[in-house]
Coordinates of C-alpha atoms in Angstrom, one line a residue:
X25 CA -26.0 -135.0 61.7
X26 CA -25.0 -138.8 62.0
X27 CA -23.3 -140.4 59.1
X28 CA -26.5 -142.7 58.7
X29 CA -28.7 -139.7 58.8
X30 CA -26.4 -137.9 56.2
X31 CA -26.4 -141.0 53.9
X32 CA -30.2 -141.1 54.0
X33 CA -30.6 -137.4 53.4
X34 CA -28.2 -137.8 50.4
X35 CA -30.0 -140.6 49.0
X36 CA -33.4 -138.6 49.4
X37 CA -31.8 -135.8 47.5
X38 CA -30.7 -138.1 44.6
X39 CA -27.0 -137.8 45.7
X40 CA -24.3 -140.1 46.7
X41 CA -22.9 -140.1 50.3
X42 CA -19.2 -139.7 50.2
X43 CA -16.2 -139.0 52.4
X44 CA -12.7 -137.6 51.8
X45 CA -11.3 -141.0 52.9
X46 CA -12.4 -142.5 49.6
X47 CA -10.1 -142.3 46.5
X48 CA -10.5 -138.9 44.7
X49 CA -9.1 -136.3 42.5
X50 CA -5.9 -134.6 43.8
X51 CA -4.8 -131.1 42.9
X52 CA -1.2 -129.9 42.3
X53 CA 0.6 -126.7 41.7
X54 CA 1.6 -126.4 37.9
X55 CA 3.2 -123.1 37.0
X56 CA 0.7 -120.4 37.6
X57 CA -2.2 -122.7 37.8
X58 CA -3.0 -126.2 38.9
X59 CA -2.9 -129.8 37.5
X60 CA -5.3 -132.7 38.5
X61 CA -4.9 -136.5 38.7
X62 CA -7.6 -139.0 39.1
X63 CA -7.8 -141.5 42.0
X64 CA -5.2 -143.7 40.2
X65 CA -2.8 -141.0 39.8
X66 CA -3.3 -140.4 36.2
X67 CA -3.4 -136.9 34.5
X68 CA -7.1 -135.7 34.5
X69 CA -8.0 -134.5 31.0
X70 CA -11.8 -135.0 30.9
X71 CA -13.2 -131.6 29.8
X72 CA -16.5 -132.1 31.7
X73 CA -14.9 -133.0 35.0
X74 CA -12.5 -130.2 34.7
X75 CA -15.2 -127.8 34.0
X76 CA -17.1 -129.0 37.2
X77 CA -13.9 -128.5 39.1
X78 CA -13.6 -124.9 38.0
X79 CA -17.2 -124.3 38.9
X80 CA -16.4 -125.4 42.5
X81 CA -14.2 -122.3 42.8
X82 CA -11.7 -124.0 45.1
X83 CA -9.7 -121.3 46.8
X84 CA -5.9 -121.3 45.5
X85 CA -4.8 -121.1 49.2
X86 CA -6.2 -124.5 50.0
X87 CA -3.9 -127.4 50.5
X88 CA -4.4 -131.2 50.7
X89 CA -7.2 -130.9 48.3
X90 CA -9.6 -133.7 47.7
X91 CA -12.2 -133.6 44.9
X92 CA -15.0 -136.1 44.6
X93 CA -14.8 -138.0 41.2
X94 CA -18.5 -138.3 41.1
X95 CA -20.6 -135.3 40.2
X96 CA -23.5 -136.5 42.4
X97 CA -21.4 -136.6 45.5
X98 CA -22.9 -134.9 48.5
X99 CA -19.3 -133.3 49.2
X100 CA -17.6 -132.0 46.1
X101 CA -14.3 -131.0 47.5
X102 CA -12.3 -130.8 50.8
X103 CA -9.1 -129.0 51.7
X104 CA -7.4 -127.0 54.3
X105 CA -7.3 -123.4 54.4
X106 CA -4.3 -120.8 55.2
X107 CA -4.9 -121.5 59.1
X108 CA -5.1 -125.3 58.4
X109 CA -8.7 -125.6 59.0
X110 CA -10.6 -128.2 57.2
X111 CA -13.1 -126.6 54.6
X112 CA -15.8 -128.3 52.4
X113 CA -17.5 -127.6 49.1
X114 CA -20.9 -129.1 49.1
X115 CA -23.2 -130.3 46.3
X116 CA -25.9 -127.4 45.8
X117 CA -28.8 -129.8 46.3
X118 CA -27.1 -131.1 49.6
X119 CA -27.2 -127.4 51.0
X120 CA -30.9 -127.3 50.0
X121 CA -31.7 -130.5 51.8
X122 CA -29.6 -129.6 54.9
X123 CA -31.2 -126.2 55.2
X124 CA -34.7 -127.7 54.8
X125 CA -33.9 -130.3 57.4
X126 CA -32.6 -127.5 59.8
X127 CA -35.9 -125.6 59.4
X128 CA -38.0 -128.7 59.9
X129 CA -36.6 -129.5 63.1
X130 CA -37.3 -126.2 64.5
X131 CA -40.9 -127.1 65.3
X132 CA -39.6 -130.3 67.0
X133 CA -37.1 -128.2 69.1
X134 CA -39.7 -125.8 70.1
X135 CA -41.9 -128.7 71.3
X136 CA -38.9 -130.0 73.5
X137 CA -37.9 -126.6 74.7
X138 CA -40.2 -126.5 77.8
X139 CA -38.7 -129.9 78.9
X140 CA -35.1 -128.6 78.6
X141 CA -36.0 -125.4 80.5
X142 CA -37.6 -127.4 83.3
X143 CA -34.6 -129.8 83.6
X144 CA -32.3 -126.7 83.6
X145 CA -34.2 -125.3 86.4
X146 CA -33.9 -128.4 88.5
X147 CA -30.1 -128.8 87.8
X148 CA -29.4 -125.1 88.7
X149 CA -30.6 -125.8 92.1
X150 CA -28.0 -128.5 92.7
X151 CA -26.0 -127.7 95.9
X152 CA -22.6 -128.4 94.5
X153 CA -20.7 -126.7 91.7
X154 CA -20.6 -130.0 89.7
X155 CA -20.6 -130.8 86.0
X156 CA -24.4 -131.0 85.7
X157 CA -25.0 -127.6 87.3
X158 CA -22.3 -125.9 85.1
X159 CA -23.8 -127.4 82.0
X160 CA -27.3 -126.2 83.0
X161 CA -25.9 -122.7 83.6
X162 CA -24.3 -122.7 80.1
X163 CA -27.7 -123.8 78.5
X164 CA -29.5 -121.2 80.4
X165 CA -27.2 -118.5 79.1
X166 CA -27.6 -120.1 75.5
X167 CA -31.3 -119.6 76.0
X168 CA -31.2 -116.0 77.4
X169 CA -28.2 -114.4 75.6
X170 CA -28.0 -116.3 72.3
X171 CA -24.2 -116.3 72.5
X172 CA -22.5 -118.9 70.3
X173 CA -21.4 -122.1 72.0
X174 CA -17.7 -121.5 71.2
X175 CA -15.0 -123.6 69.5
X176 CA -11.5 -124.2 70.9
X177 CA -9.8 -124.1 67.5
X178 CA -11.2 -120.6 66.9
X179 CA -10.2 -119.4 70.4
X180 CA -6.7 -120.7 69.9
X181 CA -6.2 -119.5 66.2
X182 CA -8.4 -116.5 66.0
X183 CA -8.7 -115.3 69.7
X184 CA -12.3 -115.5 69.2
X185 CA -14.7 -116.9 71.9
X186 CA -18.0 -118.5 72.7
X187 CA -19.7 -119.5 75.9
X188 CA -17.7 -122.7 76.4
X189 CA -14.3 -121.1 75.6
X190 CA -14.8 -117.9 77.7
X191 CA -12.1 -116.9 80.1
X192 CA -12.5 -115.3 83.5
X193 CA -11.3 -112.0 82.0
X194 CA -14.5 -111.8 79.8
X195 CA -17.1 -111.5 82.5
X196 CA -17.9 -108.9 85.2
X197 CA -20.4 -109.4 87.8
X198 CA -22.2 -106.7 89.9
X199 CA -24.8 -108.1 92.1
X200 CA -27.4 -109.9 89.8
X201 CA -25.9 -108.2 86.8
X202 CA -23.7 -110.2 84.5
X203 CA -21.7 -108.6 81.6
X204 CA -19.8 -110.5 79.0
X205 CA -17.3 -108.7 76.9
X206 CA -15.4 -110.8 74.3
X207 CA -14.1 -110.9 70.8
X208 CA -16.6 -113.2 68.7
X209 CA -16.4 -114.7 65.3
X210 CA -15.0 -112.5 62.4
X211 CA -13.2 -110.4 65.0
X212 CA -16.4 -108.6 66.2
X213 CA -16.4 -107.3 69.8
X214 CA -19.6 -108.2 71.9
X215 CA -21.0 -106.8 75.1
X216 CA -23.8 -108.9 76.3
X217 CA -25.6 -108.4 79.5
X218 CA -28.2 -110.3 81.6
X219 CA -29.7 -109.7 85.1
X220 CA -30.3 -113.0 87.0
X221 CA -29.4 -113.4 90.5
X222 CA -29.1 -117.1 90.5
X223 CA -27.1 -117.2 87.4
X224 CA -24.8 -114.4 88.6
X225 CA -24.0 -116.4 91.9
X226 CA -23.2 -119.5 89.9
X227 CA -21.1 -117.7 87.3
X228 CA -19.1 -115.9 90.1
X229 CA -18.4 -119.3 91.7
X230 CA -17.2 -120.6 88.2
X231 CA -14.8 -117.6 87.9
X232 CA -13.4 -118.5 91.4
X233 CA -12.3 -122.0 90.2
X234 CA -8.6 -121.9 89.5
X235 CA -7.6 -121.6 85.8
X236 CA -8.3 -119.3 83.0
X237 CA -11.3 -121.1 81.6
X238 CA -14.7 -119.6 82.9
X239 CA -17.1 -122.4 83.0
X240 CA -15.4 -125.1 85.2
X241 CA -16.7 -127.6 87.7
X242 CA -15.4 -129.8 90.6
X243 CA -15.6 -133.6 90.3
X244 CA -16.1 -135.9 93.4
X245 CA -12.4 -135.8 94.1
X246 CA -12.2 -132.0 94.1
X247 CA -10.4 -131.7 90.7
X248 CA -11.5 -128.9 88.5
X249 CA -12.3 -129.4 84.9
X250 CA -13.5 -127.2 82.0
X251 CA -16.5 -128.1 79.9
X252 CA -16.7 -128.0 76.1
X253 CA -19.4 -127.9 73.3
X254 CA -19.6 -131.6 73.1
X255 CA -20.6 -131.8 76.8
X256 CA -23.2 -129.2 76.3
X257 CA -24.7 -131.0 73.3
X258 CA -24.6 -134.4 75.2
X259 CA -26.5 -132.7 78.1
X260 CA -29.2 -131.3 75.6
X261 CA -29.6 -134.7 74.1
X262 CA -30.1 -136.1 77.8
X263 CA -32.7 -133.4 78.6
X264 CA -34.7 -133.8 75.4
X265 CA -34.2 -137.2 74.3
X266 CA -33.4 -136.0 70.8
X267 CA -30.4 -134.9 68.8
X268 CA -30.6 -131.2 69.4
X269 CA -27.6 -129.1 69.7
X270 CA -26.6 -125.7 71.1
X271 CA -27.1 -124.1 67.6
X272 CA -30.8 -125.0 67.7
X273 CA -31.1 -122.2 70.4
X274 CA -29.7 -119.5 68.0
X275 CA -31.9 -120.6 65.1
X276 CA -35.1 -120.8 67.0
X277 CA -34.3 -117.4 68.7
X278 CA -33.4 -115.8 65.3
X279 CA -36.9 -116.7 63.9
X280 CA -38.8 -115.7 67.1
X281 CA -36.9 -112.3 67.1
X282 CA -37.7 -111.8 63.4
X283 CA -41.3 -112.5 63.7
X284 CA -41.6 -109.9 66.6
X285 CA -39.6 -107.5 64.7
X286 CA -41.6 -107.7 61.4
X287 CA -45.1 -107.5 63.0
X288 CA -44.1 -104.9 65.6
X289 CA -45.6 -102.1 63.1
X290 CA -48.4 -102.2 60.6
X291 CA -47.3 -103.8 57.3
X292 CA -46.7 -101.2 54.5
X293 CA -48.7 -101.5 51.4
X294 CA -45.8 -100.7 49.0
X295 CA -43.6 -103.6 48.2
X296 CA -40.3 -101.5 48.4
X297 CA -41.2 -100.5 52.0
X298 CA -41.9 -104.0 52.8
X299 CA -38.5 -104.9 51.6
X300 CA -37.1 -102.1 53.7
X301 CA -39.0 -103.5 56.8
X302 CA -37.5 -107.0 56.2
X303 CA -34.1 -105.4 55.8
X304 CA -34.5 -103.5 59.0
X305 CA -35.8 -106.5 61.0
X306 CA -32.9 -108.8 59.8
X307 CA -30.4 -106.1 60.8
X308 CA -31.8 -105.9 64.4
X309 CA -31.9 -109.8 64.7
X310 CA -28.3 -110.0 63.3
X311 CA -27.3 -107.5 66.1
X312 CA -28.9 -109.6 68.7
X313 CA -27.3 -112.9 67.5
X314 CA -23.8 -111.1 66.6
X315 CA -24.0 -112.2 62.8
X316 CA -23.9 -110.1 59.5
X317 CA -27.4 -109.6 58.1
X318 CA -26.6 -111.8 55.2
X319 CA -25.7 -114.7 57.6
X320 CA -28.5 -114.0 59.8
X321 CA -31.1 -114.2 56.9
X322 CA -29.6 -117.2 55.4
X323 CA -29.0 -119.3 58.4
X324 CA -31.0 -118.1 61.4
X325 CA -34.4 -117.0 60.1
X326 CA -37.1 -119.5 59.1
X327 CA -37.9 -118.5 55.5
X328 CA -41.6 -119.1 56.1
X329 CA -41.6 -116.0 58.5
X330 CA -40.4 -113.9 55.8
X331 CA -42.8 -115.4 53.3
X332 CA -45.6 -114.8 55.5
X333 CA -44.8 -111.2 56.0
X334 CA -44.4 -110.7 52.2
X335 CA -47.8 -112.5 51.7
X336 CA -49.7 -110.2 54.2
X337 CA -50.5 -113.0 56.8
X338 CA -51.2 -111.9 60.3
X339 CA -49.2 -113.1 63.2
X340 CA -51.5 -115.4 65.0
X341 CA -52.4 -114.5 68.7
X342 CA -53.5 -118.0 69.5
X343 CA -51.8 -121.4 69.2
X344 CA -53.4 -124.5 68.2
X345 CA -51.2 -127.4 68.4
X346 CA -49.6 -129.9 70.9
X347 CA -49.8 -129.1 74.6
X348 CA -46.0 -128.9 74.9
X349 CA -46.1 -125.6 72.8
X350 CA -48.3 -124.0 75.5
X351 CA -45.5 -123.7 77.9
X352 CA -43.5 -121.6 75.6
X353 CA -43.0 -117.8 76.2
X354 CA -45.8 -115.7 74.4
X355 CA -43.5 -114.4 71.7
X356 CA -42.4 -117.9 71.0
X357 CA -46.0 -119.2 70.9
X358 CA -46.8 -116.6 68.2
X359 CA -43.8 -117.7 66.1
X360 CA -44.6 -121.3 66.4
X361 CA -48.3 -120.7 65.6
X362 CA -47.2 -118.8 62.4
X363 CA -44.9 -121.7 61.4
X364 CA -47.7 -124.3 62.0
X365 CA -50.1 -122.2 60.0
X366 CA -47.7 -122.0 57.0
X367 CA -47.0 -125.8 57.4
X368 CA -50.7 -126.6 57.1
X369 CA -51.0 -124.3 54.1
X370 CA -47.9 -125.9 52.4
X371 CA -49.3 -129.2 53.1
X372 CA -52.6 -128.5 51.5
X373 CA -50.9 -127.0 48.5
X374 CA -48.6 -130.1 48.2
X375 CA -51.9 -132.3 48.5
X376 CA -53.8 -130.2 45.8
X377 CA -50.8 -130.5 43.6
X378 CA -50.7 -134.3 43.9
X379 CA -54.4 -134.6 43.5
X380 CA -54.1 -132.4 40.2
X381 CA -51.1 -134.6 39.0
X382 CA -53.2 -137.7 39.8
X383 CA -56.2 -136.4 37.8
X384 CA -54.1 -135.5 35.0
X385 CA -52.5 -138.9 34.8
X386 CA -55.9 -140.7 34.9
X387 CA -57.3 -138.4 32.0
X388 CA -54.3 -139.1 30.1
X389 CA -54.7 -142.9 30.6
X390 CA -58.4 -142.6 29.7
X391 CA -57.6 -140.9 26.4
X392 CA -54.6 -142.9 25.5
X393 CA -56.6 -145.7 23.5
X394 CA -58.4 -142.9 21.5
X395 CA -55.0 -141.5 20.7
X396 CA -53.5 -144.8 19.5
X397 CA -56.5 -145.2 17.2
X398 CA -56.1 -141.8 15.8
X399 CA -52.4 -142.6 15.1

């Protein structure tokens, strides 16, 4: 999200867009606890502000702590953890808006996905192992394996890997069979396999490039270079014409997988059995994405899917919507149809609520003169 978009979202949420470059409250060790100073270096004694800071539960191990002086700031605190990584504490309202925006963009991503896949297909046929061909390979693997994109900082400090930080040692290729074995986020070991003759040939060529990094390409001068997550996201923007990123693949996949898992069997009548079914479905999806069940449910499954299941809605078999959706895979079309139906229902409820509120205001305005006379 750009700074301009973030500022707009913050304003819409009734918050103030801030950065840790602005003057803020600092934290210093004081005996067994901490002392705080305001932006001018004066001791902070305001009880309400100190109570807000306590509610933020900033970890004691954080250093270089910056605390927003405004309780409406979209970022409430920034610091560095024991590994030196920058961490944030956000305003609760900001998290709600951010999550809502993330899920709203899912339908836009689904509409753009056929065009992205068509571009990837063309680029995979390029004759040379150039930058575009390798980027297309990574995007195809994102689409089929749901492996994280990867972060150099995690690879260096945690020895955990994603697609763009893979090393040659992490892949084995036998014919058309590709097998990735690597340590992922939180130290979890992953084994991910895919059968694709064209991808296997390209990945084998990437592995033959000198250097430890798996996904490398040759430029016009014959020099080899590794690609990173920023390169992949730039490629996705070029393919789609929109601000989509590698993470959109995982969010969309998590939602589609959850819908398929939930509606695989008849919906139980008992509420506790439905909850058990949701738990099992989330656990299976988490296994596919390499997440914990908690993170999967919170970050990778559209809440409307779970709500629809609880409400007893059927998984649509036909999709009424823009033509771009029709090129999606069958299971994706079913999930998108469900989301569109829930969106229409929510829109009708919102409209009904607005009409009811408008009628209530009109009735109040009509009776106001009578109330004044009675007073």
